[in-house]
PDB file of C-alpha atoms and ligand atoms in Angstrom:
ATOM      1  CA  MET A   1     164.692  93.523 160.442  1.00 93.00           C
ATOM      2  CA  GLU A   2     165.376  92.778 156.817  1.00 91.00           C
ATOM      3  CA  PHE A   3     166.523  95.123 154.079  1.00 93.00           C
ATOM      4  CA  PRO A   4     166.554  94.908 150.278  1.00 91.00           C
ATOM      5  CA  PHE A   5     170.387  94.811 150.310  1.00 91.00           C
ATOM      6  CA  ASP A   6     172.956  92.446 151.782  1.00 90.00           C
ATOM      7  CA  VAL A   7     173.220  93.395 155.466  1.00 93.00           C
ATOM      8  CA  ASP A   8     175.487  90.463 156.115  1.00 89.00           C
ATOM      9  CA  ALA A   9     178.108  91.697 153.654  1.00 89.00           C
ATOM     10  CA  LEU A  10     177.693  95.304 154.784  1.00 93.00           C
ATOM     11  CA  PHE A  11     178.401  94.461 158.431  1.00 94.00           C
ATOM     12  CA  PRO A  12     180.945  91.618 158.552  1.00 92.00           C
ATOM     13  CA  GLU A  13     180.983  91.535 162.392  1.00 92.00           C
ATOM     14  CA  ARG A  14     178.099  90.645 164.671  1.00 94.00           C
ATOM     15  CA  ILE A  15     178.313  94.069 166.340  1.00 95.00           C
ATOM     16  CA  THR A  16     179.222  97.137 164.283  1.00 95.00           C
ATOM     17  CA  VAL A  17     180.138 100.448 165.887  1.00 94.00           C
ATOM     18  CA  LEU A  18     179.161 103.548 163.916  1.00 95.00           C
ATOM     19  CA  ASP A  19     179.963 107.163 164.716  1.00 94.00           C
ATOM     20  CA  GLN A  20     178.861 110.404 163.080  1.00 94.00           C
ATOM     21  CA  HIS A  21     180.682 109.528 159.848  1.00 94.00           C
ATOM     22  CA  LEU A  22     178.525 106.414 159.322  1.00 95.00           C
ATOM     23  CA  ARG A  23     181.460 104.830 157.521  1.00 91.00           C
ATOM     24  CA  PRO A  24     180.982 101.373 156.048  1.00 89.00           C
ATOM     25  CA  PRO A  25     183.244  98.861 157.838  1.00 89.00           C
ATOM     26  CA  ALA A  26     185.938  97.024 155.853  1.00 82.00           C
ATOM     27  CA  ARG A  27     184.377  94.140 153.928  1.00 75.00           C
ATOM     28  CA  ARG A  28     185.390  90.506 154.039  1.00 71.00           C
ATOM     29  CA  PRO A  29     188.099  89.614 151.520  1.00 73.00           C
ATOM     30  CA  GLY A  30     186.555  88.272 148.331  1.00 71.00           C
ATOM     31  CA  THR A  31     183.289  90.197 148.767  1.00 70.00           C
ATOM     32  CA  THR A  32     182.359  92.374 145.828  1.00 69.00           C
ATOM     33  CA  THR A  33     182.536  96.012 146.846  1.00 71.00           C
ATOM     34  CA  PRO A  34     179.806  98.362 145.643  1.00 71.00           C
ATOM     35  CA  ALA A  35     180.615 102.066 145.469  1.00 75.00           C
ATOM     36  CA  ARG A  36     181.358 103.509 148.921  1.00 74.00           C
ATOM     37  CA  VAL A  37     178.588 106.036 148.531  1.00 75.00           C
ATOM     38  CA  ASP A  38     176.073 103.203 148.006  1.00 90.00           C
ATOM     39  CA  LEU A  39     177.283 101.450 151.142  1.00 92.00           C
ATOM     40  CA  GLN A  40     176.919 104.624 153.164  1.00 93.00           C
ATOM     41  CA  GLN A  41     173.419 105.061 151.779  1.00 95.00           C
ATOM     42  CA  GLN A  42     172.608 101.529 152.969  1.00 96.00           C
ATOM     43  CA  ILE A  43     173.913 102.357 156.441  1.00 97.00           C
ATOM     44  CA  MET A  44     171.815 105.525 156.508  1.00 97.00           C
ATOM     45  CA  THR A  45     168.744 103.485 155.544  1.00 98.00           C
ATOM     46  CA  ILE A  46     169.426 101.007 158.362  1.00 98.00           C
ATOM     47  CA  VAL A  47     169.890 103.774 160.944  1.00 98.00           C
ATOM     48  CA  ASP A  48     166.706 105.535 159.797  1.00 98.00           C
ATOM     49  CA  GLU A  49     164.653 102.339 159.903  1.00 98.00           C
ATOM     50  CA  LEU A  50     166.019 101.347 163.319  1.00 98.00           C
ATOM     51  CA  GLY A  51     165.222 104.818 164.624  1.00 98.00           C
ATOM     52  CA  LYS A  52     161.644 104.579 163.352  1.00 98.00           C
ATOM     53  CA  ALA A  53     161.145 101.123 164.842  1.00 98.00           C
ATOM     54  CA  SER A  54     162.505 102.254 168.205  1.00 98.00           C
ATOM     55  CA  ALA A  55     160.256 105.320 168.259  1.00 98.00           C
ATOM     56  CA  LYS A  56     157.241 103.139 167.455  1.00 98.00           C
ATOM     57  CA  ALA A  57     158.156 100.679 170.218  1.00 98.00           C
ATOM     58  CA  GLN A  58     158.449 103.530 172.719  1.00 97.00           C
ATOM     59  CA  HIS A  59     155.325 105.346 171.446  1.00 97.00           C
ATOM     60  CA  LEU A  60     157.376 108.455 170.677  1.00 97.00           C
ATOM     61  CA  PRO A  61     155.850 111.039 168.331  1.00 97.00           C
ATOM     62  CA  ALA A  62     159.005 111.041 166.150  1.00 97.00           C
ATOM     63  CA  PRO A  63     162.284 109.108 165.923  1.00 98.00           C
ATOM     64  CA  ILE A  64     165.127 110.327 168.123  1.00 98.00           C
ATOM     65  CA  THR A  65     167.606 108.350 166.027  1.00 98.00           C
ATOM     66  CA  SER A  66     168.194 109.001 162.334  1.00 98.00           C
ATOM     67  CA  ALA A  67     171.152 109.177 159.972  1.00 98.00           C
ATOM     68  CA  LEU A  68     170.824 112.950 159.877  1.00 97.00           C
ATOM     69  CA  ARG A  69     170.887 113.245 163.661  1.00 97.00           C
ATOM     70  CA  MET A  70     173.828 110.872 163.829  1.00 97.00           C
ATOM     71  CA  GLN A  71     175.776 113.031 161.396  1.00 96.00           C
ATOM     72  CA  SER A  72     175.171 116.175 163.425  1.00 96.00           C
ATOM     73  CA  ASN A  73     175.960 114.735 166.880  1.00 95.00           C
ATOM     74  CA  ARG A  74     178.912 112.963 168.413  1.00 92.00           C
ATOM     75  CA  HIS A  75     176.914 109.877 169.259  1.00 94.00           C
ATOM     76  CA  VAL A  76     177.810 106.268 168.705  1.00 94.00           C
ATOM     77  CA  ILE A  77     175.541 103.456 167.610  1.00 96.00           C
ATOM     78  CA  TYR A  78     176.181  99.780 168.238  1.00 96.00           C
ATOM     79  CA  VAL A  79     174.281  97.719 165.665  1.00 97.00           C
ATOM     80  CA  LEU A  80     173.658  94.021 166.282  1.00 97.00           C
ATOM     81  CA  LYS A  81     173.107  91.763 163.293  1.00 95.00           C
ATOM     82  CA  ASP A  82     171.603  88.323 163.195  1.00 92.00           C
ATOM     83  CA  THR A  83     174.368  85.843 162.499  1.00 82.00           C
ATOM     84  CA  SER A  84     172.173  82.755 162.783  1.00 80.00           C
ATOM     85  CA  ALA A  85     169.599  83.312 160.065  1.00 62.00           C
ATOM     86  CA  ARG A  86     170.143  84.789 156.629  1.00 62.00           C
ATOM     87  CA  PRO A  87     166.585  85.208 155.310  1.00 55.00           C
ATOM     88  CA  ALA A  88     166.698  85.485 151.519  1.00 60.00           C
ATOM     89  CA  GLY A  89     170.491  85.367 151.836  1.00 73.00           C
ATOM     90  CA  LYS A  90     170.738  89.002 152.878  1.00 83.00           C
ATOM     91  CA  GLY A  91     171.023  88.849 156.661  1.00 87.00           C
ATOM     92  CA  ALA A  92     169.009  90.794 159.221  1.00 93.00           C
ATOM     93  CA  ILE A  93     169.451  93.392 161.933  1.00 96.00           C
ATOM     94  CA  ILE A  94     168.401  92.587 165.500  1.00 97.00           C
ATOM     95  CA  GLY A  95     168.663  95.993 167.122  1.00 98.00           C
ATOM     96  CA  PHE A  96     170.851  98.869 168.257  1.00 98.00           C
ATOM     97  CA  LEU A  97     172.084 100.887 171.200  1.00 97.00           C
ATOM     98  CA  LYS A  98     172.927 104.582 170.922  1.00 97.00           C
ATOM     99  CA  VAL A  99     175.161 106.333 173.453  1.00 95.00           C
ATOM    100  CA  GLY A 100     176.974 109.646 173.787  1.00 94.00           C
ATOM    101  CA  TYR A 101     178.603 111.935 176.317  1.00 93.00           C
ATOM    102  CA  LYS A 102     176.426 114.849 177.384  1.00 94.00           C
ATOM    103  CA  LYS A 103     176.905 117.805 179.667  1.00 94.00           C
ATOM    104  CA  LEU A 104     174.128 117.546 182.227  1.00 96.00           C
ATOM    105  CA  PHE A 105     173.033 119.283 185.396  1.00 95.00           C
ATOM    106  CA  VAL A 106     171.954 116.640 187.867  1.00 95.00           C
ATOM    107  CA  LEU A 107     170.868 116.648 191.483  1.00 95.00           C
ATOM    108  CA  ASP A 108     172.676 114.559 194.067  1.00 94.00           C
ATOM    109  CA  ASP A 109     170.967 113.042 197.115  1.00 91.00           C
ATOM    110  CA  ARG A 110     171.374 116.348 199.020  1.00 93.00           C
ATOM    111  CA  GLU A 111     169.591 118.086 196.141  1.00 92.00           C
ATOM    112  CA  ALA A 112     172.712 120.031 195.150  1.00 93.00           C
ATOM    113  CA  HIS A 113     173.153 120.766 191.453  1.00 93.00           C
ATOM    114  CA  ASN A 114     176.133 119.171 189.772  1.00 94.00           C
ATOM    115  CA  GLU A 115     177.521 119.721 186.312  1.00 95.00           C
ATOM    116  CA  VAL A 116     178.676 116.395 184.938  1.00 95.00           C
ATOM    117  CA  GLU A 117     179.421 114.847 181.566  1.00 93.00           C
ATOM    118  CA  PRO A 118     178.504 111.187 181.816  1.00 93.00           C
ATOM    119  CA  LEU A 119     178.097 108.615 179.108  1.00 94.00           C
ATOM    120  CA  CYS A 120     174.360 108.567 178.389  1.00 96.00           C
ATOM    121  CA  ILE A 121     172.097 105.839 177.085  1.00 97.00           C
ATOM    122  CA  LEU A 122     170.140 107.682 174.423  1.00 98.00           C
ATOM    123  CA  ASP A 123     168.230 105.059 172.461  1.00 98.00           C
ATOM    124  CA  PHE A 124     167.997 101.284 172.639  1.00 98.00           C
ATOM    125  CA  TYR A 125     165.919  98.877 170.620  1.00 98.00           C
ATOM    126  CA  ILE A 126     165.740  95.138 170.011  1.00 98.00           C
ATOM    127  CA  HIS A 127     163.322  93.835 167.392  1.00 98.00           C
ATOM    128  CA  GLU A 128     160.006  92.716 168.915  1.00 98.00           C
ATOM    129  CA  SER A 129     160.395  89.154 167.594  1.00 96.00           C
ATOM    130  CA  VAL A 130     163.584  88.573 169.609  1.00 97.00           C
ATOM    131  CA  GLN A 131     163.171  90.643 172.753  1.00 98.00           C
ATOM    132  CA  ARG A 132     163.955  88.846 176.025  1.00 98.00           C
ATOM    133  CA  HIS A 133     166.466  86.571 174.259  1.00 97.00           C
ATOM    134  CA  GLY A 134     169.549  88.221 175.769  1.00 98.00           C
ATOM    135  CA  HIS A 135     170.371  90.368 172.712  1.00 98.00           C
ATOM    136  CA  GLY A 136     169.910  93.623 174.619  1.00 98.00           C
ATOM    137  CA  ARG A 137     172.348  92.449 177.257  1.00 97.00           C
ATOM    138  CA  GLU A 138     174.843  91.373 174.610  1.00 96.00           C
ATOM    139  CA  LEU A 139     174.854  94.859 173.096  1.00 96.00           C
ATOM    140  CA  PHE A 140     174.961  96.598 176.458  1.00 96.00           C
ATOM    141  CA  GLN A 141     177.861  94.461 177.680  1.00 93.00           C
ATOM    142  CA  TYR A 142     179.779  95.149 174.499  1.00 93.00           C
ATOM    143  CA  MET A 143     179.225  98.858 174.960  1.00 93.00           C
ATOM    144  CA  LEU A 144     180.445  98.740 178.538  1.00 91.00           C
ATOM    145  CA  GLN A 145     183.541  96.882 177.330  1.00 78.00           C
ATOM    146  CA  VAL A 146     183.349  94.498 180.245  1.00 46.00           C
ATOM    147  CA  PRO A 147     185.092  91.329 179.097  1.00 42.00           C
ATOM    148  CA  GLU A 148     182.883  88.315 179.650  1.00 34.00           C
ATOM    149  CA  ILE A 149     185.748  86.045 180.671  1.00 33.00           C
ATOM    150  CA  ASP A 150     184.821  83.446 183.213  1.00 31.00           C
ATOM    151  CA  LEU A 151     187.936  81.568 184.265  1.00 26.00           C
ATOM    152  CA  LYS A 152     185.876  79.191 186.379  1.00 28.00           C
ATOM    153  CA  GLY A 153     184.429  77.808 183.160  1.00 33.00           C
ATOM    154  CA  SER A 154     180.798  78.171 184.182  1.00 33.00           C
ATOM    155  CA  SER A 155     179.634  80.059 181.105  1.00 33.00           C
ATOM    156  CA  PRO A 156     178.871  78.160 177.902  1.00 31.00           C
ATOM    157  CA  ARG A 157     181.497  80.170 175.998  1.00 31.00           C
ATOM    158  CA  SER A 158     184.342  79.552 178.389  1.00 30.00           C
ATOM    159  CA  SER A 159     183.554  75.942 179.230  1.00 29.00           C
ATOM    160  CA  LYS A 160     184.804  74.921 175.791  1.00 30.00           C
ATOM    161  CA  ARG A 161     188.188  76.513 176.307  1.00 30.00           C
ATOM    162  CA  PRO A 162     190.960  73.970 176.693  1.00 31.00           C
ATOM    163  CA  CYS A 163     193.021  75.866 179.276  1.00 33.00           C
ATOM    164  CA  SER A 164     192.565  78.656 181.774  1.00 40.00           C
ATOM    165  CA  MET A 165     194.257  81.281 179.638  1.00 46.00           C
ATOM    166  CA  PRO A 166     191.743  84.010 178.789  1.00 47.00           C
ATOM    167  CA  HIS A 167     190.283  83.802 175.288  1.00 48.00           C
ATOM    168  CA  ASN A 168     192.251  85.757 172.634  1.00 51.00           C
ATOM    169  CA  TRP A 169     195.348  86.394 174.770  1.00 52.00           C
ATOM    170  CA  SER A 170     198.725  85.901 173.026  1.00 60.00           C
ATOM    171  CA  ILE A 171     201.890  84.244 174.300  1.00 60.00           C
ATOM    172  CA  PHE A 172     205.226  85.664 173.141  1.00 62.00           C
ATOM    173  CA  LEU A 173     208.498  83.837 173.706  1.00 65.00           C
ATOM    174  CA  CYS A 174     211.297  86.372 174.230  1.00 62.00           C
ATOM    175  CA  ILE A 175     214.694  84.912 173.306  1.00 71.00           C
ATOM    176  CA  PRO A 176     217.690  87.103 174.230  1.00 71.00           C
ATOM    177  CA  LEU A 177     220.301  88.001 171.602  1.00 72.00           C
ATOM    178  CA  PRO A 178     223.468  85.870 171.617  1.00 73.00           C
ATOM    179  CA  GLY A 179     225.865  87.118 174.303  1.00 73.00           C
ATOM    180  CA  SER A 180     223.102  88.816 176.276  1.00 70.00           C
ATOM    181  CA  GLN A 181     222.908  88.121 180.010  1.00 71.00           C
ATOM    182  CA  LEU A 182     219.101  88.217 179.972  1.00 69.00           C
ATOM    183  CA  PRO A 183     217.190  84.969 180.485  1.00 72.00           C
ATOM    184  CA  ALA A 184     214.582  83.782 177.987  1.00 72.00           C
ATOM    185  CA  SER A 185     211.096  84.728 179.113  1.00 68.00           C
ATOM    186  CA  MET A 186     207.448  84.350 178.226  1.00 65.00           C
ATOM    187  CA  LEU A 187     205.110  87.287 177.792  1.00 62.00           C
ATOM    188  CA  LEU A 188     201.352  87.005 178.081  1.00 60.00           C
ATOM    189  CA  LEU A 189     199.505  89.868 176.378  1.00 60.00           C
ATOM    190  CA  PRO A 190     195.799  90.689 176.317  1.00 55.00           C
ATOM    191  CA  PRO A 191     194.047  91.182 172.967  1.00 54.00           C
ATOM    192  CA  PRO A 192     194.168  94.687 171.496  1.00 53.00           C
ATOM    193  CA  ALA A 193     191.249  96.872 172.488  1.00 48.00           C
ATOM    194  CA  PRO A 194     188.440  96.845 169.921  1.00 48.00           C
ATOM    195  CA  LYS A 195     188.573  99.803 167.557  1.00 50.00           C
ATOM    196  CA  LEU A 196     186.215 102.369 169.004  1.00 51.00           C
ATOM    197  CA  PRO A 197     185.659 105.946 167.946  1.00 51.00           C
ATOM    198  CA  LEU A 198     188.283 108.128 169.626  1.00 50.00           C
ATOM    199  CA  PHE A 199     185.955 109.851 172.040  1.00 47.00           C
ATOM    200  CA  LEU A 200     184.754 106.547 173.449  1.00 48.00           C
ATOM    201  CA  GLN A 201     188.266 105.349 174.135  1.00 47.00           C
ATOM    202  CA  LYS A 202     188.310 107.276 177.396  1.00 41.00           C
ATOM    203  CA  GLU A 203     187.771 104.548 179.934  1.00 48.00           C
ATOM    204  CA  ARG A 204     185.625 101.614 180.812  1.00 73.00           C
ATOM    205  CA  VAL A 205     182.257 102.612 182.157  1.00 85.00           C
ATOM    206  CA  GLU A 206     180.419 100.964 185.015  1.00 91.00           C
ATOM    207  CA  PRO A 207     176.626 100.735 184.698  1.00 94.00           C
ATOM    208  CA  HIS A 208     176.027 103.027 187.721  1.00 95.00           C
ATOM    209  CA  GLN A 209     178.110 105.760 186.034  1.00 93.00           C
ATOM    210  CA  LEU A 210     175.610 106.028 183.190  1.00 96.00           C
ATOM    211  CA  ALA A 211     172.797 108.538 182.773  1.00 97.00           C
ATOM    212  CA  ILE A 212     169.729 107.229 180.971  1.00 98.00           C
ATOM    213  CA  ASP A 213     167.588 109.476 178.799  1.00 97.00           C
ATOM    214  CA  ARG A 214     163.889 108.840 179.524  1.00 96.00           C
ATOM    215  CA  PRO A 215     164.197 105.103 180.170  1.00 97.00           C
ATOM    216  CA  SER A 216     161.169 103.044 179.209  1.00 97.00           C
ATOM    217  CA  PRO A 217     159.656 100.656 181.788  1.00 97.00           C
ATOM    218  CA  LYS A 218     161.274  97.761 179.863  1.00 98.00           C
ATOM    219  CA  LEU A 219     164.693  99.388 180.064  1.00 98.00           C
ATOM    220  CA  LEU A 220     164.297 100.039 183.801  1.00 98.00           C
ATOM    221  CA  LYS A 221     163.497  96.353 184.286  1.00 98.00           C
ATOM    222  CA  PHE A 222     166.446  95.419 182.069  1.00 98.00           C
ATOM    223  CA  LEU A 223     168.860  97.573 184.091  1.00 98.00           C
ATOM    224  CA  ASN A 224     167.534  96.187 187.329  1.00 98.00           C
ATOM    225  CA  LYS A 225     167.774  92.596 186.190  1.00 98.00           C
ATOM    226  CA  HIS A 226     171.212  92.668 184.576  1.00 98.00           C
ATOM    227  CA  TYR A 227     172.992  95.392 186.541  1.00 97.00           C
ATOM    228  CA  ASN A 228     171.095  95.612 189.857  1.00 96.00           C
ATOM    229  CA  LEU A 229     170.300  99.261 189.167  1.00 97.00           C
ATOM    230  CA  GLU A 230     167.218 100.053 191.189  1.00 95.00           C
ATOM    231  CA  THR A 231     167.376 103.100 193.438  1.00 94.00           C
ATOM    232  CA  THR A 232     167.276 106.289 191.403  1.00 94.00           C
ATOM    233  CA  VAL A 233     168.395 109.756 192.462  1.00 94.00           C
ATOM    234  CA  PRO A 234     165.393 112.021 191.715  1.00 91.00           C
ATOM    235  CA  GLN A 235     166.004 114.580 188.966  1.00 93.00           C
ATOM    236  CA  VAL A 236     164.134 117.525 187.508  1.00 93.00           C
ATOM    237  CA  ASN A 237     165.063 116.624 183.936  1.00 93.00           C
ATOM    238  CA  ASN A 238     164.380 113.547 181.773  1.00 94.00           C
ATOM    239  CA  PHE A 239     167.581 111.755 182.703  1.00 97.00           C
ATOM    240  CA  VAL A 240     167.662 108.969 185.246  1.00 97.00           C
ATOM    241  CA  ILE A 241     170.730 108.271 187.339  1.00 97.00           C
ATOM    242  CA  PHE A 242     171.147 105.566 189.932  1.00 96.00           C
ATOM    243  CA  GLU A 243     172.567 105.339 193.421  1.00 94.00           C
ATOM    244  CA  GLY A 244     176.357 105.209 193.136  1.00 94.00           C
ATOM    245  CA  PHE A 245     176.474 107.662 190.235  1.00 95.00           C
ATOM    246  CA  PHE A 246     178.330 110.332 192.189  1.00 92.00           C
ATOM    247  CA  ALA A 247     180.556 107.968 194.119  1.00 84.00           C
ATOM    248  CA  HIS A 248     181.846 106.601 190.839  1.00 57.00           C
ATOM    249  CA  GLN A 249     182.360 109.746 188.780  1.00 61.00           C
ATOM    250  CA  HIS A 250     186.045 109.708 187.816  1.00 52.00           C
ATOM    251  CA  GLN A 251     186.364 113.452 188.006  1.00 49.00           C
ATOM    252  CA  GLY A 252     184.428 114.726 191.009  1.00 43.00           C
ATOM    253  CA  PRO A 253     181.247 116.417 189.806  1.00 41.00           C
ATOM    254  CA  ARG A 254     181.337 120.193 190.012  1.00 41.00           C
ATOM    255  CA  VAL A 255     178.800 121.429 192.558  1.00 42.00           C
ATOM    256  CA  LEU A 256     177.178 124.553 191.204  1.00 43.00           C
ATOM    257  CA  THR A 257     174.844 125.653 193.937  1.00 40.00           C
ATOM    258  CA  GLY A 258     172.836 124.682 196.992  1.00 39.00           C
ATOM    259  CA  PRO A 259     169.420 123.024 197.259  1.00 41.00           C
ATOM    260  CA  ALA A 260     167.277 122.635 194.187  1.00 38.00           C
ATOM    261  CA  GLY A 261     165.241 125.662 193.234  1.00 33.00           C
ATOM    262  CA  THR A 262     167.630 128.350 194.517  1.00 31.00           C
ATOM    263  CA  ILE A 263     168.777 129.157 190.967  1.00 35.00           C
ATOM    264  CA  PRO A 264     167.043 128.466 187.667  1.00 35.00           C
ATOM    265  CA  LEU A 265     168.370 125.224 186.215  1.00 39.00           C
ATOM    266  CA  PRO A 266     170.211 125.558 182.913  1.00 43.00           C
ATOM    267  CA  GLN A 267     168.682 123.521 180.091  1.00 44.00           C
ATOM    268  CA  ASN A 268     170.443 120.286 179.309  1.00 51.00           C
ATOM    269  CA  PRO A 269     172.152 120.949 176.025  1.00 47.00           C
ATOM    270  CA  GLY A 270     171.007 118.988 172.974  1.00 48.00           C
ATOM    271  CA  GLY A 271     168.336 116.337 172.632  1.00 51.00           C
ATOM    272  CA  ALA A 272     168.932 112.618 171.976  1.00 58.00           C
TER     273      ALA A 272
HETATM  274  N1  LIG B   1     158.552  93.513 179.824  1.00 88.84           N
HETATM  275  C1  LIG B   1     159.255  93.627 180.963  1.00 88.84           C
HETATM  276  N2  LIG B   1     160.605  93.550 181.027  1.00 88.84           N
HETATM  277  C2  LIG B   1     161.273  93.371 179.866  1.00 88.84           C
HETATM  278  C3  LIG B   1     160.588  93.253 178.633  1.00 88.84           C
HETATM  279  C4  LIG B   1     159.161  93.317 178.652  1.00 88.84           C
HETATM  280  N3  LIG B   1     158.425  93.210 177.538  1.00 88.84           N
HETATM  281  N4  LIG B   1     161.503  93.099 177.664  1.00 88.84           N
HETATM  282  C5  LIG B   1     162.712  93.097 178.250  1.00 88.84           C
HETATM  283  N5  LIG B   1     162.585  93.259 179.578  1.00 88.84           N
HETATM  284  C6  LIG B   1     163.658  93.304 180.581  1.00 88.84           C
HETATM  285  C7  LIG B   1     163.406  92.242 181.639  1.00 88.84           C
HETATM  286  O1  LIG B   1     164.144  92.569 182.786  1.00 88.84           O
HETATM  287  C8  LIG B   1     163.970  91.015 180.958  1.00 88.84           C
HETATM  288  O2  LIG B   1     164.236  89.942 181.847  1.00 88.84           O
HETATM  289  P1  LIG B   1     163.072  88.806 182.048  1.00 88.84           P
HETATM  290  O3  LIG B   1     162.718  88.341 180.674  1.00 88.84           O
HETATM  291  O4  LIG B   1     163.754  87.768 182.888  1.00 88.84           O
HETATM  292  O5  LIG B   1     161.941  89.491 182.732  1.00 88.84           O
HETATM  293  C9  LIG B   1     165.237  91.570 180.375  1.00 88.84           C
HETATM  294  O6  LIG B   1     164.903  92.912 179.952  1.00 88.84           O
HETATM  295  C10 LIG B   1     165.686  90.741 179.184  1.00 88.84           C
HETATM  296  O7  LIG B   1     166.998  91.095 178.846  1.00 88.84           O
HETATM  297  P2  LIG B   1     167.428  91.002 177.330  1.00 88.84           P
HETATM  298  O8  LIG B   1     166.818  89.809 176.681  1.00 88.84           O
HETATM  299  O9  LIG B   1     168.898  91.162 177.238  1.00 88.84           O
HETATM  300  O10 LIG B   1     166.741  92.336 176.777  1.00 88.84           O
HETATM  301  P3  LIG B   1     166.122  92.619 175.324  1.00 88.84           P
HETATM  302  O11 LIG B   1     166.908  91.941 174.265  1.00 88.84           O
HETATM  303  O12 LIG B   1     164.656  92.404 175.330  1.00 88.84           O
HETATM  304  O13 LIG B   1     166.402  94.211 175.188  1.00 88.84           O
HETATM  305  C11 LIG B   1     165.190  96.281 175.429  1.00 88.84           C
HETATM  306  C12 LIG B   1     165.892  95.107 176.139  1.00 88.84           C
HETATM  307  C13 LIG B   1     166.185  97.026 174.536  1.00 88.84           C
HETATM  308  C14 LIG B   1     164.648  97.250 176.482  1.00 88.84           C
HETATM  309  C15 LIG B   1     164.053  95.704 174.536  1.00 88.84           C
HETATM  310  O14 LIG B   1     163.131  95.039 175.351  1.00 88.84           O
HETATM  311  C16 LIG B   1     163.326  96.720 173.690  1.00 88.84           C
HETATM  312  O15 LIG B   1     163.755  97.038 172.595  1.00 88.84           O
HETATM  313  N6  LIG B   1     162.202  97.270 174.197  1.00 88.84           N
HETATM  314  C17 LIG B   1     161.367  98.181 173.420  1.00 88.84           C
HETATM  315  C18 LIG B   1     162.065  99.525 173.200  1.00 88.84           C
HETATM  316  C19 LIG B   1     162.504 100.158 174.510  1.00 88.84           C
HETATM  317  O16 LIG B   1     161.756 100.217 175.481  1.00 88.84           O
HETATM  318  N7  LIG B   1     163.771 100.659 174.497  1.00 88.84           N
HETATM  319  C20 LIG B   1     164.359 101.416 175.598  1.00 88.84           C
HETATM  320  C21 LIG B   1     164.009 102.850 175.389  1.00 88.84           C
HETATM  321  S1  LIG B   1     164.631 103.972 176.621  1.00 88.84           S
HETATM  322  C22 LIG B   1     166.151 104.417 176.053  1.00 88.84           C
HETATM  323  O17 LIG B   1     166.626 103.934 175.073  1.00 88.84           O
HETATM  324  C23 LIG B   1     166.989 105.406 176.866  1.00 88.84           C
END
């Protein structure tokens, strides 16, 4: 998706993480900096256009993602830009993934109601021209924060690495002060965690811990193909959870009552 402003300068990284503040990321040194308010307006335009395109692709009556909705919810959007082509010198956006924690009431396989607050997949869109090119997976993997380090060297990225030390790790040589009894040592440190909005810095999430808001048939196929998510636990709301959801909740879900239907189900708070 192209825009009448320079997307490439607006988003210096391939993936940009935006929260409710829709703050423009720091620009590359040497890039001219328009007024901050203009940059935020550009971000709002991108979010609005992505939301519209996603709604159209899913045949929804109205967008569930917009700048206004972003600003009034604690959701996070991962935006993927096209780093290969720069049509008209302004860059392009490939797609986005929107997530957020939500309090939900879900049924387990014994049909007991559970109050949980999982990370939810709320909206997901890759431009029609580049679907099925692995971009969706790239965004999803980034969101899950699963490092794609293959020490066996079978992936194209890792096969170029000269040694078996994971990409981006740092070596520190610790030399003791004169007179100290301590031996010199080497320290191997992982890269710092990417800067994520505070509320997403909780923990890494496994795919089966996620709840998906009204997944489209394409997304169900995507989840099955890339994450082996197939067997769902039937729900009475729009969210889909998969086998393993309850086994992997970090804090045991709170069981509210017995079999489904014995008490009226509370509404799930908030829409996407
Ligand atoms: N038909 C069937 N399966 C598809 C299709 C399709 N048209 N497109 C993607 N997939 C699934 C398949 O499993 C596919 O593997 P295959 O090509 O070997 O069959 C796999 O996704 C491809 O993986 P990626 O290339 O990483 O996925 P992509 O970049 O296409 O992104 C996404 C997936 C986001 C679902 C994209 O296809 C899209 O934007 N679809 C339209 C909008 C949509 O349905 N969004 C999800 C809404 S539901 C929600 O957000 C909670």
